[in-house]
Coordinates of N, CA and C and ligand atoms in Angstrom, one line a residue:
X30 N 4.7 36.7 27.1 CA 4.1 35.6 27.1 C 4.2 33.9 26.4
X31 N 4.1 33.3 26.7 CA 4.5 31.9 26.3 C 4.2 31.4 25.1
X32 N 5.3 30.9 24.9 CA 4.5 30.4 23.0 C 4.1 28.7 23.0
X33 N 2.9 28.5 22.2 CA 2.9 27.5 22.2 C 3.7 26.0 22.1
X34 N 3.8 25.0 22.6 CA 4.5 24.2 22.4 C 3.6 22.4 21.5
X35 N 4.6 22.1 20.6 CA 3.9 20.8 20.3 C 4.6 19.7 20.2
X36 N 4.2 18.9 20.5 CA 4.2 17.6 21.1 C 3.8 17.0 19.3
X37 N 5.0 15.9 19.5 CA 4.2 15.3 18.7 C 4.9 13.5 18.3
X38 N 4.5 12.3 18.8 CA 5.0 11.4 19.3 C 4.5 9.8 18.0
X39 N 5.1 9.1 18.3 CA 4.7 8.0 17.4 C 5.5 7.2 17.5
X40 N 5.7 6.3 16.8 CA 6.7 4.3 16.4 C 7.3 4.1 15.5
X41 N 8.4 3.6 15.4 CA 10.1 4.5 14.8 C 9.3 4.6 13.7
X42 N 10.1 5.9 13.0 CA 10.3 5.1 11.3 C 8.5 6.2 10.8
X43 N 8.5 6.3 11.6 CA 7.1 7.1 10.8 C 7.0 8.4 10.4
X44 N 8.2 9.5 10.5 CA 7.9 10.5 10.0 C 8.0 12.0 10.5
X45 N 8.1 11.1 12.0 CA 7.9 12.3 12.5 C 9.3 13.6 12.6
X46 N 10.2 12.9 13.0 CA 11.1 13.9 13.0 C 10.8 15.0 11.8
X47 N 10.9 14.3 10.1 CA 10.5 14.8 9.5 C 9.3 16.5 9.2
X48 N 8.8 15.6 10.3 CA 7.5 16.2 10.3 C 7.6 17.8 11.7
X49 N 8.1 17.9 12.3 CA 8.8 18.5 13.6 C 10.2 19.8 13.3
X50 N 10.4 18.7 12.1 CA 11.7 19.7 11.4 C 10.8 20.6 10.7
X51 N 10.0 20.6 9.5 CA 9.0 20.8 8.9 C 8.3 22.2 10.1
X52 N 7.0 21.9 10.3 CA 7.0 22.2 11.7 C 7.5 23.5 11.9
X53 N 9.0 22.9 12.7 CA 10.1 24.1 13.5 C 10.3 25.7 12.3
X54 N 10.6 24.2 10.4 CA 11.1 25.7 9.7 C 9.5 26.9 9.6
X55 N 9.2 26.2 9.9 CA 7.7 26.7 9.1 C 7.2 27.9 10.1
X56 N 7.1 27.5 11.7 CA 6.4 29.0 12.2 C 7.7 28.9 13.0
X57 N 9.2 28.9 12.6 CA 10.2 29.9 13.0 C 10.0 29.0 15.0
X58 N 10.2 27.7 15.6 CA 9.8 27.3 16.0 C 11.2 26.8 16.4
X59 N 11.6 26.2 17.8 CA 13.2 25.7 18.3 C 12.2 23.6 16.9
X60 N 13.2 23.1 17.2 CA 13.1 21.6 17.2 C 14.3 20.8 17.8
X61 N 13.2 19.6 18.3 CA 14.4 18.9 19.3 C 14.0 17.5 19.2
X62 N 15.1 16.7 18.9 CA 14.6 14.8 18.4 C 15.0 14.1 19.8
X63 N 13.7 14.9 21.0 CA 14.3 13.5 21.9 C 14.8 12.6 22.4
X64 N 14.5 11.9 21.2 CA 14.9 10.6 20.2 C 16.5 9.8 20.0
X65 N 16.7 12.0 19.8 CA 18.8 11.9 19.5 C 19.5 11.8 21.2
X66 N 19.2 12.2 21.5 CA 19.4 11.8 23.2 C 19.5 11.0 23.5
X67 N 18.8 10.1 23.7 CA 18.8 8.4 23.3 C 20.0 8.0 23.3
X68 N 19.9 8.1 22.0 CA 20.1 7.2 20.9 C 22.6 8.1 21.6
X69 N 22.4 9.0 21.8 CA 23.6 9.8 21.9 C 23.9 9.1 23.0
X70 N 23.0 9.2 24.0 CA 24.0 7.9 25.9 C 24.2 6.6 24.6
X71 N 23.2 5.9 24.6 CA 23.5 5.0 23.6 C 25.0 4.7 23.3
X72 N 25.5 5.1 22.3 CA 26.9 5.6 21.7 C 27.7 5.8 22.7
X73 N 27.5 6.7 23.6 CA 28.5 7.2 24.3 C 28.8 5.8 25.6
X74 N 27.6 4.6 26.2 CA 28.0 3.3 26.5 C 28.4 2.8 25.3
X75 N 28.6 2.2 24.6 CA 28.9 1.8 23.6 C 30.4 2.1 23.5
X76 N 30.6 3.4 23.5 CA 32.6 3.7 23.8 C 32.4 3.1 24.3
X77 N 31.9 3.7 25.9 CA 33.2 3.3 26.5 C 33.5 1.3 27.1
X78 N 32.4 0.8 26.0 CA 32.7 -0.7 26.2 C 31.7 -1.5 27.6
X79 N 30.4 0.1 28.3 CA 29.6 -0.8 29.0 C 28.1 -1.3 27.9
X80 N 28.0 -0.9 27.1 CA 27.2 -1.9 26.2 C 27.9 -2.6 25.4
X81 N 27.8 -3.8 24.7 CA 27.6 -4.7 23.6 C 27.5 -5.6 23.5
X82 N 26.7 -5.8 22.1 CA 26.0 -6.5 21.6 C 24.4 -6.7 22.8
X83 N 24.0 -5.6 23.3 CA 22.9 -5.3 24.3 C 22.8 -6.1 25.5
X84 N 24.1 -6.6 25.4 CA 24.3 -6.5 27.4 C 25.2 -5.5 27.7
X85 N 24.0 -5.1 29.3 CA 25.3 -4.1 30.1 C 24.6 -4.9 31.4
X86 N 25.0 -3.5 32.6 CA 25.3 -3.6 34.2 C 24.4 -1.6 34.0
X87 N 23.4 -2.2 34.8 CA 22.5 -1.3 34.5 C 23.1 -0.1 35.9
X88 N 24.0 -0.9 36.5 CA 24.8 0.2 37.7 C 25.8 1.1 37.2
X89 N 26.2 0.2 36.4 CA 27.7 1.1 35.4 C 27.1 2.3 34.7
X90 N 25.7 2.4 33.6 CA 25.1 3.1 33.1 C 24.6 4.3 33.6
X91 N 24.2 3.7 35.0 CA 23.6 4.7 35.6 C 24.9 5.8 35.9
X92 N 25.6 4.8 36.1 CA 27.7 5.8 37.2 C 27.7 7.1 35.4
X93 N 27.0 6.4 34.8 CA 27.7 7.8 33.2 C 26.8 9.1 33.1
X94 N 25.7 8.4 32.7 CA 25.0 9.9 33.1 C 25.5 11.3 33.3
X95 N 26.2 11.2 34.5 CA 26.8 12.5 34.7 C 28.5 12.3 33.5
X96 N 28.0 11.5 32.8 CA 29.5 11.8 32.2 C 29.5 12.0 30.7
X97 N 27.9 12.1 30.2 CA 27.7 12.1 28.9 C 26.8 13.3 29.4
X98 N 27.7 14.2 28.1 CA 26.3 15.8 27.9 C 26.9 15.5 26.5
X99 N 25.5 15.1 26.6 CA 24.2 16.0 24.9 C 24.3 16.6 24.8
X100 N 24.1 17.5 23.4 CA 23.5 19.5 23.4 C 23.3 19.5 21.7
X101 N 22.2 19.6 21.4 CA 22.2 20.1 20.1 C 23.0 21.6 19.8
X102 N 23.3 21.8 18.5 CA 23.9 22.8 17.7 C 23.4 22.6 17.0
X103 N 22.7 23.9 16.1 CA 22.9 24.9 14.8 C 23.9 24.2 14.0
X104 N 23.6 23.8 12.3 CA 24.7 24.1 11.8 C 24.5 24.7 10.6
X105 N 24.9 26.2 10.7 CA 24.4 27.4 9.6 C 23.6 26.4 7.9
X106 N 25.3 25.5 7.9 CA 26.0 25.4 6.5 C 24.8 24.5 6.0
X107 N 24.0 23.9 6.8 CA 23.0 22.7 6.6 C 22.1 22.5 6.8
X108 N 22.0 24.2 7.8 CA 20.8 24.7 8.0 C 20.1 23.7 9.6
X109 N 20.6 22.6 10.3 CA 19.4 21.8 10.5 C 20.6 21.9 11.9
X110 N 19.9 21.3 12.8 CA 20.5 21.1 14.2 C 21.0 19.5 14.1
X111 N 21.8 19.4 15.2 CA 23.1 18.3 15.0 C 23.1 17.9 16.4
X112 N 23.0 16.4 16.7 CA 23.8 16.0 18.1 C 25.6 16.1 18.2
X113 N 25.4 16.7 18.9 CA 26.6 16.5 19.6 C 26.9 15.9 21.4
X114 N 27.7 15.2 21.5 CA 27.8 14.0 22.7 C 30.1 14.1 22.9
X115 N 29.8 15.1 24.1 CA 30.6 15.2 25.0 C 31.8 16.0 23.7
X116 N 31.0 17.5 23.0 CA 32.5 18.2 22.5 C 32.2 17.4 21.0
X117 N 31.3 16.1 20.3 CA 32.1 15.7 19.7 C 30.3 15.4 18.2
X118 N 30.7 15.8 17.7 CA 29.4 15.8 16.4 C 28.9 14.1 16.3
X119 N 28.3 14.1 16.4 CA 27.8 13.0 16.1 C 26.7 11.9 15.8
X120 N 26.3 13.4 14.9 CA 25.3 13.1 13.9 C 24.8 11.9 13.5
X121 N 25.5 11.9 12.7 CA 25.2 10.4 12.0 C 25.9 9.2 12.5
X122 N 26.6 9.4 14.2 CA 27.2 7.7 13.9 C 25.6 7.2 15.0
X123 N 24.6 8.3 15.3 CA 23.5 7.8 16.4 C 22.6 7.3 15.4
X124 N 22.6 7.4 14.6 CA 21.7 6.6 13.4 C 21.9 5.5 12.3
X125 N 22.8 4.8 13.1 CA 23.1 3.7 12.7 C 22.1 2.5 12.2
X126 N 22.2 0.8 11.2 CA 21.1 0.2 13.2 C 22.1 -0.6 14.3
X127 N 23.0 -0.3 14.9 CA 24.0 -0.4 15.7 C 23.3 -0.2 16.7
X128 N 23.0 1.4 16.9 CA 22.3 2.3 17.6 C 21.2 1.7 17.8
X129 N 20.2 1.5 16.4 CA 19.2 1.3 17.0 C 18.6 0.5 16.8
X130 N 18.7 -0.4 17.5 CA 19.1 -2.5 17.7 C 19.2 -2.3 19.2
X131 N 19.9 -1.1 20.2 CA 20.3 -1.3 21.6 C 19.7 -0.4 21.7
X132 N 19.1 0.4 21.5 CA 18.3 2.3 22.2 C 17.4 2.7 23.2
X133 N 16.4 1.3 22.5 CA 15.4 0.8 23.5 C 15.2 -0.1 25.0
X134 N 16.3 -1.0 25.4 CA 16.3 -1.1 26.4 C 17.5 0.3 26.8
X135 N 18.2 1.4 26.9 CA 18.9 1.7 27.6 C 17.3 2.7 27.7
X136 N 16.5 3.4 26.5 CA 15.8 4.1 26.8 C 14.2 3.7 27.9
X137 N 14.3 2.2 28.4 CA 14.3 2.3 29.4 C 13.8 2.2 30.7
X138 N 15.4 2.8 31.2 CA 15.4 2.6 33.0 C 15.5 4.2 33.1
X139 N 15.0 3.1 34.3 CA 13.7 5.2 34.8 C 14.9 6.1 35.1
X140 N 16.6 6.2 35.7 CA 17.0 6.9 35.7 C 17.5 7.3 34.8
X141 N 17.8 6.6 33.3 CA 18.1 7.6 31.7 C 17.4 8.5 31.8
X142 N 15.7 8.3 32.1 CA 14.5 8.4 31.8 C 14.5 10.5 32.1
X143 N 14.7 9.5 33.5 CA 14.5 11.3 34.4 C 15.4 12.2 33.5
X144 N 16.7 11.6 33.8 CA 17.9 13.1 33.8 C 17.4 13.0 32.4
X145 N 16.4 12.6 31.1 CA 16.7 12.7 29.9 C 15.8 14.1 30.0
X146 N 14.3 12.8 31.0 CA 13.1 14.1 30.5 C 13.7 15.3 31.0
X147 N 14.7 15.6 32.3 CA 14.3 17.1 33.0 C 15.1 18.1 31.8
X148 N 16.3 17.7 31.5 CA 17.0 18.2 30.0 C 15.9 18.9 29.2
X149 N 14.8 18.0 28.5 CA 14.2 18.0 27.6 C 13.4 19.5 28.4
X150 N 12.6 19.0 29.3 CA 11.8 20.6 30.0 C 12.5 21.3 29.7
X151 N 13.7 21.5 30.0 CA 14.9 22.5 30.0 C 14.5 23.3 29.1
X152 N 13.9 22.5 27.8 CA 14.3 23.2 26.6 C 13.3 23.7 26.6
X153 N 12.4 23.0 26.6 CA 10.8 24.3 26.2 C 10.3 24.8 27.2
X154 N 10.8 25.1 28.7 CA 10.0 26.0 29.3 C 9.8 27.2 28.6
X155 N 10.4 27.6 27.1 CA 9.9 29.6 26.8 C 8.9 29.3 25.8
X156 N 8.2 27.8 25.9 CA 7.7 28.0 24.6 C 8.2 27.7 23.2
X157 N 7.6 27.6 22.3 CA 7.9 27.4 20.0 C 8.5 27.0 20.2
X158 N 8.6 25.3 20.7 CA 9.0 24.3 20.7 C 8.5 23.1 19.8
X159 N 9.0 22.5 19.1 CA 8.5 21.5 18.3 C 9.1 20.2 18.8
X160 N 9.3 19.0 19.4 CA 9.8 18.1 20.1 C 9.2 16.6 19.7
X161 N 9.8 16.2 18.7 CA 9.1 14.8 18.5 C 10.0 13.7 19.9
X162 N 9.0 12.4 20.1 CA 10.0 11.1 20.8 C 8.7 10.3 21.2
X163 N 8.6 10.0 22.3 CA 7.7 8.7 22.5 C 6.6 9.0 23.8
X164 N 7.2 10.1 24.2 CA 6.5 10.0 26.0 C 6.2 12.1 25.7
X165 N 6.4 12.6 25.0 CA 6.3 13.8 24.9 C 4.7 14.6 25.5
X166 N 4.0 14.0 24.5 CA 2.5 14.4 25.2 C 2.2 13.9 26.1
X167 N 2.9 13.1 26.5 CA 2.3 12.3 27.5 C 3.0 12.6 29.2
X168 N 4.2 12.8 29.7 CA 5.0 12.5 30.7 C 5.8 14.5 30.2
X169 N 7.0 13.9 29.0 CA 7.0 15.4 28.9 C 6.9 17.0 29.4
X170 N 6.0 16.9 28.0 CA 4.4 17.9 28.1 C 3.0 17.7 28.3
X171 N 2.9 17.1 29.3 CA 1.3 16.8 29.1 C 0.2 18.1 29.0
X172 N 1.6 19.6 29.1 CA 0.1 20.4 29.4 C 0.7 20.8 27.6
X173 N 0.8 20.3 26.8 CA 1.5 20.8 25.3 C 0.2 21.6 24.7
X174 N 0.3 22.9 24.1 CA -1.2 23.5 23.2 C -1.8 21.8 22.0
X175 N -0.2 21.4 22.3 CA -0.7 20.9 20.4 C 0.1 19.3 20.1
X176 N -0.6 18.9 20.5 CA -0.2 17.2 20.0 C -0.9 16.5 18.9
X177 N 0.7 15.8 17.9 CA -0.7 15.6 17.5 C 1.1 13.6 17.4
X178 N -0.1 12.4 17.3 CA 0.5 11.4 16.6 C 0.1 10.4 15.8
X179 N 1.8 10.4 14.9 CA 2.1 9.8 13.7 C 2.2 8.4 13.9
X180 N 1.5 7.5 12.9 CA 1.3 6.2 12.2 C 1.6 6.5 11.1
X181 N 1.6 5.3 10.9 CA 2.1 4.6 8.9 C 2.0 3.5 8.9
X182 N 2.0 3.1 7.8 CA 2.0 1.5 7.8 C 3.2 0.7 7.7
X183 N 3.5 -0.3 8.9 CA 4.3 -1.4 8.3 C 5.0 -0.9 7.3
X184 N 4.7 -1.6 6.3 CA 5.9 -1.3 4.9 C 5.7 -0.2 4.3
X185 N 5.6 0.9 4.6 CA 5.5 1.8 4.3 C 7.2 2.7 4.9
X186 N 6.6 2.2 6.7 CA 7.8 2.5 7.7 C 8.9 1.5 6.8
X187 N 9.1 0.5 6.8 CA 10.2 -0.4 6.6 C 10.8 0.2 4.8
X188 N 9.8 1.0 4.3 CA 11.1 1.4 3.4 C 11.4 2.6 2.9
X189 N 10.6 3.6 4.2 CA 11.3 4.5 4.3 C 12.9 4.3 4.7
X190 N 12.8 3.4 5.9 CA 14.4 3.0 7.0 C 14.9 2.4 5.8
X191 N 14.5 1.3 5.1 CA 15.8 0.8 4.3 C 16.9 2.3 3.5
X192 N 15.9 3.2 2.9 CA 16.1 3.9 2.2 C 17.2 5.1 2.3
X193 N 16.8 5.3 4.1 CA 17.9 5.8 4.6 C 19.1 5.4 5.2
X194 N 19.0 3.8 5.4 CA 20.6 3.2 5.5 C 21.1 2.7 4.1
X195 N 20.5 2.4 3.5 CA 21.0 2.2 2.1 C 22.0 3.3 1.4
X196 N 20.9 4.3 1.9 CA 22.2 5.4 1.9 C 23.4 6.1 2.4
X197 N 23.4 5.9 3.6 CA 24.2 5.7 4.7 C 26.1 4.3 4.3
X198 N 25.0 3.6 3.9 CA 25.6 2.3 3.2 C 26.0 0.9 3.8
X199 N 24.9 1.1 4.7 CA 24.6 -0.2 5.4 C 23.9 -1.1 4.7
X200 N 24.6 -2.3 4.4 CA 23.4 -3.3 4.3 C 22.9 -4.2 4.3
X201 N 21.9 -4.0 4.2 CA 20.4 -4.7 5.2 C 18.7 -5.0 5.1
X202 N 18.5 -6.3 4.7 CA 17.6 -6.2 4.1 C 15.8 -5.8 4.5
X203 N 15.3 -5.7 3.9 CA 13.5 -5.4 3.9 C 13.3 -6.1 5.4
X204 N 13.7 -7.7 5.1 CA 13.1 -7.9 5.7 C 13.6 -7.9 7.8
X205 N 14.9 -7.9 7.4 CA 15.4 -6.9 9.1 C 14.9 -5.8 9.5
X206 N 14.7 -4.9 8.4 CA 14.1 -4.0 8.5 C 12.9 -4.1 9.4
X207 N 12.2 -4.5 9.2 CA 10.4 -4.8 9.4 C 10.2 -5.5 11.0
X208 N 11.2 -6.3 10.8 CA 11.6 -7.1 12.4 C 12.5 -5.6 13.7
X209 N 13.5 -5.1 12.7 CA 13.6 -4.5 13.7 C 12.8 -3.4 13.9
X210 N 12.0 -3.2 13.3 CA 11.4 -1.8 13.8 C 9.5 -2.3 14.3
X211 N 8.9 -3.7 14.3 CA 8.2 -4.4 14.9 C 9.0 -4.3 16.8
X212 N 10.1 -4.4 16.5 CA 10.8 -4.6 18.1 C 10.4 -3.6 18.4
X213 N 11.6 -2.5 18.2 CA 11.4 -1.2 18.6 C 10.6 -1.2 19.2
X214 N 9.4 -1.0 18.6 CA 7.7 -0.5 19.3 C 7.3 -0.8 20.0
X215 N 7.3 -2.7 20.3 CA 7.5 -3.7 20.9 C 8.0 -3.7 22.1
X216 N 8.6 -2.9 22.1 CA 10.4 -2.6 23.7 C 9.7 -1.5 23.7
X217 N 9.7 0.1 22.8 CA 8.8 1.7 23.3 C 7.8 1.5 24.1
X218 N 6.5 0.4 23.4 CA 5.4 0.1 24.1 C 5.2 -0.1 25.5
X219 N 6.2 -1.9 25.5 CA 5.2 -2.3 26.3 C 6.7 -2.2 28.1
X220 N 6.9 -0.7 28.0 CA 8.4 -0.7 28.7 C 7.4 -0.5 30.4
X221 N 7.8 -0.3 31.7 CA 7.0 0.4 32.3 C 7.3 1.5 32.8
X222 N 7.8 2.0 32.5 CA 8.7 3.7 32.6 C 7.6 4.8 31.8
X223 N 6.7 5.2 31.4 CA 6.5 6.6 30.4 C 6.5 5.5 28.4
X224 N 5.5 4.5 28.6 CA 5.4 3.5 27.8 C 5.1 4.4 26.0
X225 N 5.6 4.2 24.9 CA 4.6 4.7 23.9 C 3.4 4.8 23.8
X226 N 2.4 5.6 23.7 CA 1.2 5.9 24.2 C 1.1 7.1 23.3
X227 N -0.3 6.7 22.9 CA -1.1 8.0 22.0 C -1.2 9.1 23.1
X228 N -1.2 10.1 23.7 CA -2.3 10.7 24.7 C -3.1 11.2 24.5
X229 N -4.6 11.0 25.6 CA -5.7 11.9 25.0 C -6.2 12.6 24.2
X230 N -5.7 13.4 24.4 CA -5.6 14.8 24.0 C -5.0 14.6 22.2
X231 N -4.3 14.0 21.7 CA -3.4 13.9 20.5 C -4.3 13.3 19.8
X232 N -3.8 14.4 18.5 CA -4.1 13.8 17.3 C -3.9 13.4 16.4
X233 N -4.1 12.1 16.2 CA -3.9 11.4 15.3 C -3.1 11.4 13.6
X234 N -2.3 11.4 12.9 CA -2.2 11.7 11.8 C -1.9 10.4 10.9
X235 N -2.0 9.3 10.3 CA -2.0 8.8 9.3 C -0.7 9.1 8.5
X236 N 0.5 9.1 7.6 CA 0.8 9.6 6.5 C 1.4 8.8 5.6
X237 N 0.4 7.2 5.8 CA 1.0 5.9 5.0 C 1.0 7.4 3.1
X238 N -0.5 7.6 3.2 CA -0.6 8.3 1.6 C -0.2 9.2 1.9
X239 N 0.7 10.0 3.1 CA 0.5 11.9 1.9 C 2.1 11.8 2.3
X240 N 2.3 13.2 1.3 CA 3.7 12.7 0.7 C 3.9 14.1 1.7
X241 N 5.1 14.3 1.9 CA 5.5 15.9 3.0 C 4.8 16.8 3.0
X242 N 4.3 17.3 2.2 CA 4.3 18.8 1.5 C 2.6 18.4 2.7
X243 N 2.2 16.8 2.2 CA 0.9 17.2 2.4 C 0.7 16.9 4.2
X244 N 1.7 16.4 4.7 CA 1.3 16.2 5.6 C 1.5 17.7 6.3
X245 N 2.4 18.4 6.1 CA 3.0 19.4 6.7 C 1.4 20.8 6.3
X246 N 0.8 20.3 6.0 CA 0.0 21.5 5.4 C -1.2 21.2 6.5
X247 N -1.7 19.7 6.4 CA -2.3 19.0 7.4 C -2.0 19.1 8.5
X248 N -1.1 19.3 9.2 CA 0.2 19.6 10.5 C -0.5 20.9 10.9
X249 N -0.3 22.3 10.0 CA -0.2 23.4 10.0 C -1.9 23.9 10.4
X250 N -2.7 22.9 10.1 CA -3.8 23.6 9.9 C -4.0 23.3 10.8
X251 N -3.9 21.8 11.7 CA -4.5 21.9 12.9 C -3.9 22.1 14.0
X252 N -2.7 22.7 13.6 CA -2.2 23.8 15.0 C -2.7 25.4 14.5
X253 N -2.9 25.6 14.0 CA -3.4 26.9 13.5 C -4.9 26.7 14.4
X254 N -5.2 26.4 13.9 CA -6.4 25.7 13.9 C -6.5 25.2 16.2
X255 N -5.8 24.6 17.0 CA -5.7 24.8 17.9 C -5.3 25.7 18.2
X256 N -4.3 26.7 18.2 CA -3.9 28.1 19.1 C -5.4 29.1 19.0
X257 N -5.6 28.9 17.3 CA -6.4 29.8 16.8 C -7.8 29.5 18.8
X258 N -8.0 28.8 19.0 CA -8.7 28.1 19.8 C -8.3 28.7 21.7
X259 N -7.2 28.6 21.3 CA -6.6 28.9 22.5 C -6.1 30.2 22.6
X260 N -6.4 30.9 21.9 CA -5.8 32.0 22.2 C -4.8 33.1 21.8
X261 N -3.5 31.9 21.7 CA -2.0 32.2 21.5 C -1.7 32.7 20.6
X262 N -0.5 32.9 20.6 CA 0.4 33.8 19.8 C 1.3 32.7 18.7
X263 N 0.8 32.3 17.4 CA 2.0 31.5 17.3 C 3.5 31.9 16.7
Ligands
DC312 O1 13.0 8.7 17.8 P1 13.9 7.4 17.5 O2 13.8 6.6 16.5 O3 15.7 8.5 16.6 O4 14.2 7.2 18.8 C1 15.1 6.2 20.1 C2 15.2 5.7 21.0 O5 14.4 6.3 21.8 C3 13.2 5.3 20.7 O6 12.9 3.6 20.1 C4 12.6 5.2 22.0 C5 13.7 6.1 22.7 N1 12.6 7.2 23.0 C6 12.2 6.7 24.5 O7 12.2 6.3 24.8 N2 11.2 8.3 24.3 C7 11.4 9.6 23.7 N3 11.4 10.8 24.2 C8 12.4 9.9 22.1 C9 13.5 8.3 21.5

C-alpha cells in the first residue's frame, strides 16, 4: 500500500521545517528538507569559486550539477536528518546568511530544478514522506494527499530568523533580516519556473500567533481528517 505524502510550502522563515520535522516525528514519516538541497548546491558553487557575490555563469552552474552529490543522513545522536555534500556534513554551513542571500537565483535555473525535483520525487516514491519547500504541492507532488501552506507575519518571521542567526554567531540587524526575507520571497514568487504558489487544494496555516505545539496539533488534525476522508493508512 502506498502511504500518504505530506507537502508543506510557504514563504521563507515561516516555520515550515519545524512543523515538517514535528509531523514526521509524530507520525513516524521521513522528513525531507528540499530547501537544503538548493542550499547545498549553492555552497558547492561558492566552494568551487563559481558563485561570488551573487555572480555566476549559468553554463558553469549547469556543468556542476553532476559533481555535487547531495544526500541526507540521520544523526542518531541529535535525532535529526543532516545534509551532506559530496560526503561532507554541511548542515551548519548551508544555513548561513551568505547562502540565504545567493540561493534564490540558483534555485531559479531550470536545469537545477529539474535535477532536484527528480531526486525529491524519487525520495517520495513510497509515500510516508513529509517534504517542505516552495513547489512541493504544485510541482514535486501535485497529487500529495495533504498539502499545507504556511504563512506568518513579516515581523514574526524576521524575529525568528534573527534569533537563529544570532545563535550561530552572525551579527545582523533586524532591518537587514527583514530586507533579505522580503527579497528572497520576491525572487521565489516571481521566478519563471515553478514559482512559490499556494496549491489550489492546500490548506493555509498562519502560525503568527501559534506555539510550536499548537501548530502541530492543528496540522495533525488536518492530516487525520484528510487521511480519513481518503481512507489511507496513516
Ligand atoms: O526553505 P529554504 O529557505 O531553506 O530554501 C532556500 C531556497 O531554496 C529558497 O529561497 C528557494 C529555494 N527552494 C526552492 O526553490 N524550491 C524548494 N522546493 C525549496 C527551496
